[in-house]
Coordinates of C-alpha atoms and ligand atoms in Angstrom, one line a residue:
X1 CA 4.5 6.5 31.3
X2 CA 1.8 5.6 28.7
X3 CA -1.0 8.0 27.7
X4 CA -4.5 6.6 27.6
X5 CA -7.3 8.7 26.3
X6 CA -10.9 7.5 26.7
X7 CA -13.5 8.9 24.3
X8 CA -16.9 8.3 25.7
X9 CA -18.6 9.7 22.5
X10 CA -22.3 10.4 23.0
X11 CA -22.7 7.8 25.7
X12 CA -23.8 8.0 29.4
X13 CA -26.0 10.5 31.2
X14 CA -24.5 12.3 34.2
X15 CA -26.0 9.7 36.5
X16 CA -24.5 6.9 34.5
X17 CA -21.2 8.7 34.4
X18 CA -21.2 9.0 38.1
X19 CA -21.9 5.3 38.6
X20 CA -19.2 4.4 36.0
X21 CA -16.6 6.6 37.8
X22 CA -17.3 5.2 41.2
X23 CA -16.5 1.7 39.9
X24 CA -13.6 2.8 37.7
X25 CA -11.8 5.1 40.2
X26 CA -12.0 2.6 43.0
X27 CA -9.9 0.2 41.0
X28 CA -7.7 2.1 38.6
X29 CA -4.0 2.7 39.4
X30 CA -3.9 6.2 38.0
X31 CA -0.5 7.0 39.3
X32 CA 1.1 4.7 36.7
X33 CA -0.7 6.1 33.7
X34 CA -1.3 9.4 32.0
X35 CA -5.0 9.1 31.8
X36 CA -7.6 11.5 30.2
X37 CA -11.3 10.9 30.2
X38 CA -13.1 12.7 27.4
X39 CA -16.7 12.9 28.7
X40 CA -19.9 14.3 27.1
X41 CA -20.4 18.0 27.9
X42 CA -23.2 17.2 30.3
X43 CA -21.0 14.9 32.3
X44 CA -18.1 17.3 32.7
X45 CA -19.2 18.6 36.1
X46 CA -19.4 15.0 37.3
X47 CA -15.9 14.2 36.0
X48 CA -14.5 17.4 37.5
X49 CA -15.9 16.5 40.9
X50 CA -15.0 12.8 41.0
X51 CA -11.6 13.0 39.3
X52 CA -10.3 15.8 41.4
X53 CA -7.1 14.7 43.3
X54 CA -7.0 11.5 41.2
X55 CA -4.2 12.3 38.7
X56 CA -6.7 11.9 35.9
X57 CA -7.3 14.6 33.4
X58 CA -10.7 15.7 32.3
X59 CA -11.3 15.9 28.5
X60 CA -14.0 17.2 26.2
X61 CA -14.8 15.9 22.7
X62 CA -15.2 19.1 20.8
X63 CA -15.2 22.9 21.1
X64 CA -16.5 25.8 19.0
X65 CA -14.3 27.4 16.3
X66 CA -15.7 30.7 17.5
X67 CA -14.7 32.4 20.8
X68 CA -18.2 33.4 22.0
X69 CA -21.5 35.0 21.0
X70 CA -24.2 34.1 18.6
X71 CA -23.5 30.4 18.2
X72 CA -26.6 28.7 19.6
X73 CA -25.7 25.2 20.9
X74 CA -22.0 25.6 20.7
X75 CA -19.5 25.4 23.6
X76 CA -16.5 27.7 23.8
X77 CA -12.9 27.1 24.9
X78 CA -13.4 29.4 27.8
X79 CA -16.4 27.4 29.0
X80 CA -14.5 24.2 28.8
X81 CA -11.5 25.6 30.7
X82 CA -13.8 27.0 33.4
X83 CA -15.5 23.5 33.7
X84 CA -12.2 21.9 34.7
X85 CA -11.3 20.6 31.2
X86 CA -7.6 20.0 30.5
X87 CA -7.8 18.4 27.0
X88 CA -10.2 18.6 24.1
X89 CA -10.4 16.3 21.0
X90 CA -10.5 18.1 17.6
X91 CA -10.7 16.7 14.1
X92 CA -12.3 13.3 15.1
X93 CA -13.3 11.4 11.9
X94 CA -16.9 11.2 13.0
X95 CA -17.0 15.0 13.1
X96 CA -15.1 15.5 9.9
X97 CA -17.6 13.3 8.2
X98 CA -20.9 14.0 9.9
X99 CA -20.4 17.8 10.5
X100 CA -18.1 18.5 7.5
X101 CA -15.4 19.9 9.7
X102 CA -12.4 21.0 7.6
X103 CA -8.8 22.0 8.2
X104 CA -9.6 25.7 8.6
X105 CA -12.2 25.1 11.3
X106 CA -10.0 22.6 13.1
X107 CA -7.1 25.1 13.0
X108 CA -9.3 27.8 14.6
X109 CA -10.4 25.3 17.3
X110 CA -6.8 24.5 18.1
X111 CA -5.9 28.2 18.4
X112 CA -8.9 29.0 20.6
X113 CA -8.1 25.9 22.7
X114 CA -4.5 27.0 23.2
X115 CA -5.5 30.6 23.9
X116 CA -7.7 29.3 26.7
X117 CA -5.0 27.1 28.2
X118 CA -6.3 23.8 26.9
X119 CA -4.4 20.9 25.5
X120 CA -5.6 19.5 22.2
X121 CA -5.9 15.9 20.9
X122 CA -5.8 16.2 17.1
X123 CA -7.2 13.2 15.3
X124 CA -5.9 12.4 11.9
X125 CA -6.2 9.3 9.6
X126 CA -6.9 8.0 6.2
X127 CA -10.0 6.2 4.9
X128 CA -9.7 2.7 3.4
X129 CA -10.0 4.0 -0.1
X130 CA -7.2 6.5 0.6
X131 CA -5.0 3.7 2.0
X132 CA -5.7 1.4 -0.9
X133 CA -4.7 4.1 -3.4
X134 CA -1.5 4.8 -1.5
X135 CA -2.7 8.3 -0.4
X136 CA -2.1 7.8 3.4
X137 CA 0.9 10.1 3.6
X138 CA -0.8 12.8 1.5
X139 CA -3.9 12.7 3.7
X140 CA -1.9 12.8 6.9
X141 CA 0.2 15.7 5.6
X142 CA -2.8 17.7 4.6
X143 CA -4.7 17.1 7.8
X144 CA -1.7 18.0 10.0
X145 CA -0.5 21.0 8.1
X146 CA -3.9 22.6 7.9
X147 CA -4.6 21.9 11.6
X148 CA -1.2 23.2 12.9
X149 CA -0.9 26.2 10.5
X150 CA 0.5 29.3 12.2
X151 CA 1.3 27.6 15.5
X152 CA 4.6 28.3 17.3
X153 CA 6.8 25.3 17.9
X154 CA 6.6 25.6 21.7
X155 CA 2.8 25.2 21.4
X156 CA 3.2 21.6 20.1
X157 CA 3.9 20.7 23.7
X158 CA 0.2 21.0 24.3
X159 CA -0.8 18.9 21.3
X160 CA -1.2 15.2 21.1
X161 CA -1.7 13.7 17.6
X162 CA -4.0 10.7 17.5
X163 CA -3.4 8.5 14.5
X164 CA -6.8 7.1 13.9
X165 CA -7.3 5.4 10.5
X166 CA -11.0 6.0 9.6
X167 CA -11.4 2.3 8.7
X168 CA -10.3 1.2 12.1
X169 CA -12.5 3.5 14.2
X170 CA -15.5 1.5 15.5
X171 CA -14.9 -1.3 13.0
X172 CA -13.2 -4.0 15.0
X173 CA -10.3 -3.8 12.5
X174 CA -6.8 -2.6 13.4
X175 CA -3.7 -2.0 11.4
X176 CA -0.6 -4.1 12.2
X177 CA 2.0 -2.6 14.5
X178 CA 4.2 -2.2 11.4
X179 CA 1.5 -0.2 9.6
X180 CA 1.1 2.0 12.7
X181 CA 4.8 2.5 12.9
X182 CA 4.9 3.5 9.3
X183 CA 2.1 6.1 9.7
X184 CA 3.8 7.5 12.8
X185 CA 7.0 7.9 10.9
X186 CA 5.1 9.8 8.3
X187 CA 3.4 12.0 10.9
X188 CA 6.9 12.8 12.4
X189 CA 8.2 13.6 8.9
X190 CA 5.5 16.3 8.5
X191 CA 6.2 17.8 11.9
X192 CA 10.0 17.7 11.1
X193 CA 9.5 19.4 7.8
X194 CA 7.1 22.1 9.2
X195 CA 8.7 22.7 12.6
X196 CA 12.0 20.9 13.5
X197 CA 13.7 17.6 14.1
X198 CA 13.4 18.3 17.8
X199 CA 9.6 18.9 17.5
X200 CA 9.2 15.7 15.5
X201 CA 11.0 13.7 18.2
X202 CA 9.1 15.2 21.1
X203 CA 5.6 15.4 19.7
X204 CA 3.3 12.9 21.4
X205 CA 1.5 10.5 19.2
X206 CA -1.2 8.0 20.2
X207 CA -2.9 5.3 18.2
X208 CA -6.8 5.0 18.1
X209 CA -9.2 2.6 16.4
X210 CA -10.8 -0.6 17.8
X211 CA -8.3 -0.9 20.7
X212 CA -9.5 -3.5 23.3
X213 CA -8.1 -5.7 26.0
X214 CA -7.5 -8.5 23.4
X215 CA -5.3 -6.5 21.0
X216 CA -3.7 -4.0 23.4
X217 CA -0.6 -6.1 24.1
X218 CA 0.2 -6.5 20.4
X219 CA -0.5 -2.8 19.6
X220 CA 1.6 -1.8 22.7
X221 CA 4.6 -3.4 21.0
X222 CA 4.8 -0.3 18.7
X223 CA 7.8 1.5 20.0
X224 CA 7.2 5.0 18.6
X225 CA 3.7 5.6 20.0
X226 CA 3.1 7.2 23.4
X227 CA -0.3 5.5 24.0
X228 CA -3.8 5.0 22.9
X229 CA -7.2 6.7 22.2
X230 CA -10.0 4.3 23.1
X231 CA -13.7 4.6 22.2
X232 CA -16.1 1.6 22.5
X233 CA -13.9 -0.4 24.9
X234 CA -13.8 2.3 27.5
X235 CA -17.6 2.2 28.0
X236 CA -17.4 -1.0 30.1
X237 CA -15.3 -0.1 33.2
X238 CA -14.1 -3.7 33.6
X239 CA -12.8 -3.8 30.1
X240 CA -11.2 -0.4 30.4
X241 CA -9.6 -1.4 33.7
X242 CA -8.2 -4.5 32.0
X243 CA -6.7 -2.3 29.2
X244 CA -5.2 0.1 31.9
X245 CA -3.5 -2.9 33.6
X246 CA -2.1 -4.3 30.4
X247 CA -0.8 -1.2 28.8
X248 CA 1.8 -0.2 31.5
Ligands
PEP301 C1 -12.6 6.8 18.7 O1 -13.7 7.1 18.7 O2 -11.7 7.7 18.7 C2 -12.2 5.4 18.7 C3 -10.9 5.1 18.7 O3 -13.2 4.5 18.8 P1 -13.1 2.9 18.8 O4 -12.1 2.6 19.9 O5 -14.5 2.5 19.2 O6 -12.7 2.5 17.5

């Protein structure tokens, strides 16, 4: 069963989310997909209400790297769990760049997420300059090793790695299936070296970056990915429904 993760980013008020979900949920065949909707914090209560009993997981887009206390404006792992959240995105390239999130902070977020019973979607990926100077493997290795430092192998069951080349996110450009497969091999090599062969075989890896209904069939030909993380294209329920029907 393919995994599809929708990242709504900073889009949709709670009212707009409700309207979206009414359209989307009336037509999606959620039994045939492993579907997670990562909504803005302010829409989580709407998602929790409308997605209950629908075989759809509720996701958030970030969590604090502190457990609680004097962190005005932050949202904790415990708050997310109590809001019905199952998965949370960490290490998204927009946050690495805009908010200077580094490996240490991402590692703390992952540990706090795990402690609170959440699953984590860890985004990793190289910039165009890094790809052009043949640094992709080095970048992926550093991002994965710093994020997963100190984790037990059995905790990887609750981690999904999203390979999201920075140059593909929101750009309309995508790597070829061959390039994705190469990056996935490199990700698995890091997991194999740091954990075990078994862990590298079972870790779930999705691709993200400008996925839409036109390129999904070609991207879906990659054999070693478990699914996709989708940003812009999930904002139109009809486009997202098309992707859901093509990906199975
Ligand atoms: C994302 O934000 O993780 C993403 C994949 O966005 P887009 O699909 O718009 O490139």
